[in-house]
CSV table of C-alpha atoms in Angstrom, one decimal:
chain,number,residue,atom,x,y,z
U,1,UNK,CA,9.6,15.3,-6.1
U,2,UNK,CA,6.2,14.1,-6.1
U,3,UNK,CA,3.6,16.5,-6.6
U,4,UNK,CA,-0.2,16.5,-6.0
U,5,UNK,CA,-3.3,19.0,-7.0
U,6,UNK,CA,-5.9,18.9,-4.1
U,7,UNK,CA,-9.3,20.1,-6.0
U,8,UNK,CA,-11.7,21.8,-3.5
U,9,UNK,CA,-13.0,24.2,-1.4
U,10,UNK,CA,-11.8,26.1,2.1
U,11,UNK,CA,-14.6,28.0,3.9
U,12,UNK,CA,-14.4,30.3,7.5
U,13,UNK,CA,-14.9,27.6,10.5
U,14,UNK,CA,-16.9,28.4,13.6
U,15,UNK,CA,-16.0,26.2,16.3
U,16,UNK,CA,-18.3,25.9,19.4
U,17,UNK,CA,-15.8,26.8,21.8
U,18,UNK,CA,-15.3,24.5,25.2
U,19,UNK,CA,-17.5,25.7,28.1
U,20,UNK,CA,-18.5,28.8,25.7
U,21,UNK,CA,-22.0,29.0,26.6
U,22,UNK,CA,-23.3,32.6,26.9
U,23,UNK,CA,-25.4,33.3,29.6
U,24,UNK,CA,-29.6,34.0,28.4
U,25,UNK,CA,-28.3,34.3,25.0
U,26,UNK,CA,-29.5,30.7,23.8
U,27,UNK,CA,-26.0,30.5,22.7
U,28,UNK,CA,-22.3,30.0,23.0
U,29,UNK,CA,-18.8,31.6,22.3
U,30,UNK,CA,-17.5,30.5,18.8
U,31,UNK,CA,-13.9,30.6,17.6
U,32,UNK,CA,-12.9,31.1,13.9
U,33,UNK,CA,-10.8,29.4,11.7
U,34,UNK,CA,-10.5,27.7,8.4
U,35,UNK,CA,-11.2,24.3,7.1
U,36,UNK,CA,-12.6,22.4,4.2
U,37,UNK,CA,-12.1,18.2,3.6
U,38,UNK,CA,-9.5,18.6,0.6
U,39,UNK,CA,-7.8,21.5,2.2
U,40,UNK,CA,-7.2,19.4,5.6
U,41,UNK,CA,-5.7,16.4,3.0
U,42,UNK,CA,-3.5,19.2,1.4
U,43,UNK,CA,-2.2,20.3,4.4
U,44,UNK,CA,-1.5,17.2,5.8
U,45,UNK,CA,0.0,15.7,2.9
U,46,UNK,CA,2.4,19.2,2.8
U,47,UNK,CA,3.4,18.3,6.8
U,48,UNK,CA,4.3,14.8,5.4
U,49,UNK,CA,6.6,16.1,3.1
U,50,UNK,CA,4.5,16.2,-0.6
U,51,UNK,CA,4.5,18.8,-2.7
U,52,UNK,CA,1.4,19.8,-2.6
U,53,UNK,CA,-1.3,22.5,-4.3
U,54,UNK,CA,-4.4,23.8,-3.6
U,55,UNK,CA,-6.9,24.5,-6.3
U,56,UNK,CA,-9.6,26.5,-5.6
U,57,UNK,CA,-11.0,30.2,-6.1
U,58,UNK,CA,-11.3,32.6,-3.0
U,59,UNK,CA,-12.4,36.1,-3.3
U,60,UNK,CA,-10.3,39.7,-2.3
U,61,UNK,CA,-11.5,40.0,1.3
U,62,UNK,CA,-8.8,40.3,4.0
U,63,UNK,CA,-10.6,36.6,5.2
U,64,UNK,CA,-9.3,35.4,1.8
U,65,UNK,CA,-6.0,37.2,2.2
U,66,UNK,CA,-6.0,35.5,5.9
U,67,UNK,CA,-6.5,32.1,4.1
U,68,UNK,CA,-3.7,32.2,1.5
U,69,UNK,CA,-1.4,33.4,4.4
U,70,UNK,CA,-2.0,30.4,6.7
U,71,UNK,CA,-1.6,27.9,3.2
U,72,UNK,CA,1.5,29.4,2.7
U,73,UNK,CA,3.1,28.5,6.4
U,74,UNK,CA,1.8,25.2,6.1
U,75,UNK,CA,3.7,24.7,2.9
U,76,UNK,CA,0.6,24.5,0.8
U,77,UNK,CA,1.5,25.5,-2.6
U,78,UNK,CA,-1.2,28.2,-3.8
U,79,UNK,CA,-0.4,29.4,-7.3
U,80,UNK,CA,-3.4,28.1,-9.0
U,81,UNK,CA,-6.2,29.6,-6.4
U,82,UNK,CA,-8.2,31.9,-8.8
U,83,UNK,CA,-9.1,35.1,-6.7
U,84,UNK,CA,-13.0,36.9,-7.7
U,85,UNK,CA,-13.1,40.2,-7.1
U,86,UNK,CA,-16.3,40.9,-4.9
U,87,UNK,CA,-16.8,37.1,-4.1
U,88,UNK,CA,-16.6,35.4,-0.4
U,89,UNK,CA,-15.8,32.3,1.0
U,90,UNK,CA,-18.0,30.0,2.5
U,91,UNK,CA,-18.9,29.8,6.0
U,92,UNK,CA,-19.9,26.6,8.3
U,93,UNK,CA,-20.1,26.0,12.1
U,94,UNK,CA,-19.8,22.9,14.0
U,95,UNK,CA,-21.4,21.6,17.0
U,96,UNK,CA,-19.3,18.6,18.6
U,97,UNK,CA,-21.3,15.9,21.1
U,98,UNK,CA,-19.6,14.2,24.1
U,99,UNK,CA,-18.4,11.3,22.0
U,100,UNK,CA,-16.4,13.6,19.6
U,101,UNK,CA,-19.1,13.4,16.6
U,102,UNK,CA,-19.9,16.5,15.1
U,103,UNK,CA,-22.4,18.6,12.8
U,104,UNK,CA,-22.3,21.0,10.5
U,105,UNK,CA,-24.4,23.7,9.5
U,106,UNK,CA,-23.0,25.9,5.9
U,107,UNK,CA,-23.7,28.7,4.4
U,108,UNK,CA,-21.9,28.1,0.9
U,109,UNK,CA,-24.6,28.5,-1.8
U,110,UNK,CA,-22.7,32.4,-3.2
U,111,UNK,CA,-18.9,31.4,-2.4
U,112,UNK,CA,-16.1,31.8,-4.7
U,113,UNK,CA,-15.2,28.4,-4.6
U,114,UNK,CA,-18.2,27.4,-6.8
U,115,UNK,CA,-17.0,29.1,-9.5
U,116,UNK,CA,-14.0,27.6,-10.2
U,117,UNK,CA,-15.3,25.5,-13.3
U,118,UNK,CA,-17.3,28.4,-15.0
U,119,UNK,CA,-15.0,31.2,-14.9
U,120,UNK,CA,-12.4,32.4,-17.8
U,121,UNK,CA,-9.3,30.9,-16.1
U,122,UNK,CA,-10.9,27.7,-16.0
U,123,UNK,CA,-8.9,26.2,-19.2
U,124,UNK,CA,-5.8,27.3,-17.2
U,125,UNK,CA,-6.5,25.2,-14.2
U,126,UNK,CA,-7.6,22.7,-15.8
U,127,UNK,CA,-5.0,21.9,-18.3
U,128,UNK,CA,-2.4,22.4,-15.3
U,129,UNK,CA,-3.5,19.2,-13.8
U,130,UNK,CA,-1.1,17.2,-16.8
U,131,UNK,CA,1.4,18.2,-14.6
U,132,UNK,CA,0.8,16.5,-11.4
U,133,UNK,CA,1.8,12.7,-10.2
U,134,UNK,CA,-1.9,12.5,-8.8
U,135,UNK,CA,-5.3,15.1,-8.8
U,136,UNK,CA,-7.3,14.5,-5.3
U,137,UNK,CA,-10.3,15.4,-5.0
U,138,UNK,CA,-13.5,14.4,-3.3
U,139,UNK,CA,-17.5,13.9,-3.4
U,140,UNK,CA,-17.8,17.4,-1.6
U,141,UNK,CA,-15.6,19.1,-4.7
U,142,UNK,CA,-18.0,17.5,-6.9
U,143,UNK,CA,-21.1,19.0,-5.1
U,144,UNK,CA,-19.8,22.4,-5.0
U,145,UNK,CA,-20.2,22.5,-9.2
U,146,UNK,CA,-23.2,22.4,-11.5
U,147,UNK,CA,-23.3,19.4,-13.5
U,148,UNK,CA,-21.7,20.9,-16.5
U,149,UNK,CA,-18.9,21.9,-14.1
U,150,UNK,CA,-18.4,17.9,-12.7
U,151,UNK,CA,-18.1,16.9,-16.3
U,152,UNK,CA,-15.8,19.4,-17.6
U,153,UNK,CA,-13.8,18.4,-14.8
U,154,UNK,CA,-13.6,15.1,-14.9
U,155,UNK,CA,-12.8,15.7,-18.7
U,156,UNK,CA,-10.0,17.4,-17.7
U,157,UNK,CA,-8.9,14.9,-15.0
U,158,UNK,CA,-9.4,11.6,-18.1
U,159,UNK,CA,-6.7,14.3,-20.6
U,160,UNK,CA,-4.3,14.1,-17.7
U,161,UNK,CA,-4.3,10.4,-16.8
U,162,UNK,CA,-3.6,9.8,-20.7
U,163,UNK,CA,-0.3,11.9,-19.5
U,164,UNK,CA,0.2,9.2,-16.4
U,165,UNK,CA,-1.4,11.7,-14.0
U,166,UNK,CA,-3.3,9.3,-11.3
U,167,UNK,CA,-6.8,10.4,-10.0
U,168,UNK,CA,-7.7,9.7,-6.2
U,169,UNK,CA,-11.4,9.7,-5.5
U,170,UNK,CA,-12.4,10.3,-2.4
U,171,UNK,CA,-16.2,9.6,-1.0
U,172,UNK,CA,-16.8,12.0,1.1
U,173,UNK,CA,-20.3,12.4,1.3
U,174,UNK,CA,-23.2,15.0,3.0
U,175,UNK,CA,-26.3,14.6,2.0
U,176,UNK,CA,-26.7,18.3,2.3
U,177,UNK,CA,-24.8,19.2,-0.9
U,178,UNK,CA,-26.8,17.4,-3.5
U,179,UNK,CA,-30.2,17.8,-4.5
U,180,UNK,CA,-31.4,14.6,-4.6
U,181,UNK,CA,-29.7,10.9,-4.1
U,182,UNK,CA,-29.9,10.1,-7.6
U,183,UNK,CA,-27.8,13.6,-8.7
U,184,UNK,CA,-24.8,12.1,-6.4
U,185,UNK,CA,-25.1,8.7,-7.3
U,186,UNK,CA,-24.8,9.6,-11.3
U,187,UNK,CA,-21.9,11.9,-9.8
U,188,UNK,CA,-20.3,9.1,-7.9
U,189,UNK,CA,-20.3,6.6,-10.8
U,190,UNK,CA,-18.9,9.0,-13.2
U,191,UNK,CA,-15.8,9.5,-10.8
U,192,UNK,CA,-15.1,6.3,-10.3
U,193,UNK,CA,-15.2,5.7,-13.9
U,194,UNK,CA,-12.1,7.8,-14.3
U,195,UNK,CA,-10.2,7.1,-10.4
U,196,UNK,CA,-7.2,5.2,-10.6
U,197,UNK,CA,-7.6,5.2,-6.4
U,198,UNK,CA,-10.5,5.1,-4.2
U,199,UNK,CA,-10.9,5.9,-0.8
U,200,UNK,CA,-14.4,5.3,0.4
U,201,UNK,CA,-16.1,4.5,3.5
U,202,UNK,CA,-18.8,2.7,4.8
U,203,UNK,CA,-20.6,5.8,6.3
U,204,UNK,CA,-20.9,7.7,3.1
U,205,UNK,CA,-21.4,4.3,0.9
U,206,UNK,CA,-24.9,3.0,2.6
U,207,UNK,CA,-26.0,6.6,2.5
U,208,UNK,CA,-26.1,6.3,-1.0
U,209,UNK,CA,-27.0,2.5,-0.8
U,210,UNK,CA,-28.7,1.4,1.6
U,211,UNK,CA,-28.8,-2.0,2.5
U,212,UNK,CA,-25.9,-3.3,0.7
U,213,UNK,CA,-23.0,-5.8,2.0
U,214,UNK,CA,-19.6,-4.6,1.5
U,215,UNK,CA,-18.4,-6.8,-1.3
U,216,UNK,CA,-21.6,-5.2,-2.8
U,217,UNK,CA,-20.5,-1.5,-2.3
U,218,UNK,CA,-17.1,-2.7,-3.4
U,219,UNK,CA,-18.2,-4.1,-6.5
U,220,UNK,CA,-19.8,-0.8,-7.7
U,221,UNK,CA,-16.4,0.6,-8.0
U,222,UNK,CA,-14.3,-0.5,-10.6
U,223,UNK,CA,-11.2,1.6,-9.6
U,224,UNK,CA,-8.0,-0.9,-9.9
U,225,UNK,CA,-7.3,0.1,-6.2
U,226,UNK,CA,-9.7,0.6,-3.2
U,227,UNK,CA,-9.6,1.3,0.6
U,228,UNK,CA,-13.0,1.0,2.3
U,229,UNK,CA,-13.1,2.2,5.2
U,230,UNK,CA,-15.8,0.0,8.0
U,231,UNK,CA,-17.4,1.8,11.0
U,232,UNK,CA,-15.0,0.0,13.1
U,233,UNK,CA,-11.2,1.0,13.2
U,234,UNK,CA,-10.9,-1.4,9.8
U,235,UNK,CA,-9.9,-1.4,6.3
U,236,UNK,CA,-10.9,-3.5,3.5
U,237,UNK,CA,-8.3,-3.3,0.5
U,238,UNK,CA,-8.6,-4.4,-3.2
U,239,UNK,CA,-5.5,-3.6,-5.3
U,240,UNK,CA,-3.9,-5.7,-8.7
U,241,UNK,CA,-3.2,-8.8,-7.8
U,242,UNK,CA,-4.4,-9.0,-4.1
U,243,UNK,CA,-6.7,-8.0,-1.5
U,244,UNK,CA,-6.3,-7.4,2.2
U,245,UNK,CA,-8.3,-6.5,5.8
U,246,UNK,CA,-6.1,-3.7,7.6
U,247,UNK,CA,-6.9,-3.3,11.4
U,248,UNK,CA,-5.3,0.1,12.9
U,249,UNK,CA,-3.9,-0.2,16.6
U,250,UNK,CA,-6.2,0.9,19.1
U,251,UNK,CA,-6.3,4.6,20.0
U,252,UNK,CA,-4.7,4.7,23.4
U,253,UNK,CA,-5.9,8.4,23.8
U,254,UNK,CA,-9.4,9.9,24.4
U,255,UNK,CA,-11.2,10.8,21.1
U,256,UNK,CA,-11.9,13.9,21.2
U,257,UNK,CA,-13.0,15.2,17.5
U,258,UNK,CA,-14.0,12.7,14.9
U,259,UNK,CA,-13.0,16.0,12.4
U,260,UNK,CA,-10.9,15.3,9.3
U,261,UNK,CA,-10.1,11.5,10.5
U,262,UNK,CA,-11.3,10.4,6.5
U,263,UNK,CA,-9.0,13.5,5.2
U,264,UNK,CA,-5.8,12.7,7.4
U,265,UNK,CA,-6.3,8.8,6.5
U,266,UNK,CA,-6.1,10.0,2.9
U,267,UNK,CA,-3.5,12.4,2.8
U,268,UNK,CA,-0.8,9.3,4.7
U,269,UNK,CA,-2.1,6.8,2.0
U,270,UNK,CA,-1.5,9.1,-0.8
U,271,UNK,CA,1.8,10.0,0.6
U,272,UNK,CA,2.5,6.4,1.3
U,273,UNK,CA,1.9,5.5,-1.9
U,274,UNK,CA,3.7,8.1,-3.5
U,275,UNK,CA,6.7,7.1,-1.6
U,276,UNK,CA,6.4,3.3,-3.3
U,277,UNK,CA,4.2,1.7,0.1
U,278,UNK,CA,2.2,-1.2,-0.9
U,279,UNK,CA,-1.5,-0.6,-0.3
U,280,UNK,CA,-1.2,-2.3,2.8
U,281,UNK,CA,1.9,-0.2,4.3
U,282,UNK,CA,-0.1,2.9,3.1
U,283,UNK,CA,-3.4,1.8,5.0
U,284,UNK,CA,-1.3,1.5,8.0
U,285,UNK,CA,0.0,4.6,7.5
U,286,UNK,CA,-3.7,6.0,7.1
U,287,UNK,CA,-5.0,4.9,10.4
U,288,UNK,CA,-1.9,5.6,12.4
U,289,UNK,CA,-2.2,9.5,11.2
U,290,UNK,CA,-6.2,9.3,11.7
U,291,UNK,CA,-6.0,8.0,14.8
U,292,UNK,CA,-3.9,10.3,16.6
U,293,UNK,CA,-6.2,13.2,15.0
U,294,UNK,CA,-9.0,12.2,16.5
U,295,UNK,CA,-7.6,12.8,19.9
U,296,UNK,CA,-7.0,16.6,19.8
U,297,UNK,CA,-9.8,19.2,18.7
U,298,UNK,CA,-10.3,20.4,15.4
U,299,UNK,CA,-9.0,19.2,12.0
U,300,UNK,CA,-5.7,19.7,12.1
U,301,UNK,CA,-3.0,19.0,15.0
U,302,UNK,CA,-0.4,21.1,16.2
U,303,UNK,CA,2.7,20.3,14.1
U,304,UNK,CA,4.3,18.5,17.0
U,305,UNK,CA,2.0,16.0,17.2
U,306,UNK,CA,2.7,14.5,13.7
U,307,UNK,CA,4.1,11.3,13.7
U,308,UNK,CA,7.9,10.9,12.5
U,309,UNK,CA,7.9,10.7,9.0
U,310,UNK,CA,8.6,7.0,7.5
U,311,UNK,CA,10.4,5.7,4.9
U,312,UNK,CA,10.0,3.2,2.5
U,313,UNK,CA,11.7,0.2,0.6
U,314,UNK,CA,11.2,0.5,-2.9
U,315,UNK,CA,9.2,-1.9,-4.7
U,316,UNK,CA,12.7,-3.7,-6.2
U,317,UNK,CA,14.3,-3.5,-3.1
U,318,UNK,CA,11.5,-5.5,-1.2
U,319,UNK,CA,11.7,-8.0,-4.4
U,320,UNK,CA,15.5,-8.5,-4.0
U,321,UNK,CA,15.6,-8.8,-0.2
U,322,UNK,CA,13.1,-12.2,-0.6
């Protein structure tokens, strides 16, 4: 079976709860849960059947504990998360507007998770990655390290690719995490340098370049296969020997939380492609998972709500069937 090593960090969520405003307090009730951008990939890669691990360092809270517990029912492999003793995770909140668009506000800057690439089981991680089909990770990973940190991993992630290990790049982008635009565009070029598969979309891409067209943001990225994704419900592809526009079918539902549509949209093209989709087939696959996500709250679905799981032709199959 195909496997994959999701690289990031998963912090404590608080959630501005529906019609949770307390009363003179200048407030509202919050629930609590877990997410992270990688983490919501790796889970939803898991529901579509991938083998699946999450790499990252936690501390030895009972949150921690809480965390490993609820990766484990979803299937989410966690052998190589690194526990600190005394550490924390990270916390954010989110705030949600009418339309389903959100902010966030962290409180990351002492969590475990930034440790991963500076601690003495960082060889052993590192050197695991040889033995994964494909290393995901995204621009948020990267800002969560020092700059020594990115390129030790990305060392690590060229050593496995020698070994036929794929690396998919995701753009994932806040502004937040960096300390200045230069930093994360030196950081972005260096990844996709080594990515055998981008996903990228417009939104984080005219952050960090203003101003350009999309065949201009396209041809700063020299990976052999590309998804950008436009502000509308679109896709532009770029793969060897072909490019394509995918359009996903219109959302029939309300949109109700624009959370984790980039991370669901990767997890079905990297399963896609794992099971031998084309880059179109797997794009398709990407919005049809993203689009039902954004129509319930939060970043991930109840398990009922996942789409039946498709299968593929095989490349040879579709070649002998013309």
């Amino acid at each position: 079976m195909a496997n994959v090593a999701c690289i990031g960090e998963c912090m404590i969520e608080l959630r501005q709860a529906q019609g949770g405003q307390s009363a003179g307090q200048g407030g509202g009730l919050y629930s609590r849960g877990f997410g992270g951008d990688t983490l919501n990939t790796a889970v939803y890669l898991a529901r579509l059947e991938v083998k699946v691990d999450y790499l990252t360092a936690l501390g030895d809270d009972a949150l921690s504990d809480e965390m490993i517990a609820a990766w484990t029912a979803e299937n989410v492999g966690t052998r190589r998360v690194l526990r600190l003793p005394g550490k924390l995770p990270g916390l954010y909140m989110i705030q949600t507007d009418a339309k389903g668009e959100r902010q966030f506000f962290h409180w990351r800057e002492n969590s475990a998770a930034r440790r991963l690439m500076d601690v003495p089981e960082t060889d052993e991680i590192l050197n695991s990655l040889m033995g994964y089909n494909i290393v995901y990770l995204s621009a948020i990973t990267l800002s969560i390290y020092t700059e020594s940190g990115r390129e030790r991993l990305l060392a690590a992630v060229k050593r496995a690719r020698l070994l036929g290990t794929r690396f998919a790049f995701d753009t994932n982008f806040r502004a937040r995490g960096w300390p200045d635009l230069d930093v994360a565009r030196r950081a972005f070029a260096a990844a996709f340098e080594v990515a055998d598969i981008v996903l990228c979309s417009t939104e984080d891409m005219t952050t960090l370049y203003p101003g350009e067209s999309h065949a201009q943001l396209m041809a700063r990225i020299p990976a052999p296969e590309l998804v950008l994704r436009l502000a509308e419900p679109v896709s532009l592809l770029r793969f060897p020997g072909g490019s394509s526009e995918v359009r996903a079918e219109p959302v029939t539902k309300p949109v109700v939380d624009t959370t984790a549509a980039g991370d669901s949209f990767a997890a079905a093209y990297i399963a896609a492609r794992l099971a031998d989709a084309d880059p179109v087939e797997a794009a398709h696959a990407g919005h049809r998972l993203a689009g039902l996500v954004i129509c319930y709250p939060g970043a991930i679905i109840p398990a009922y709500a996942m789409p039946p799981k498709k299968r593929y032709r095989s490349a040879s199959s579709r070649q002998a069937s013309k």
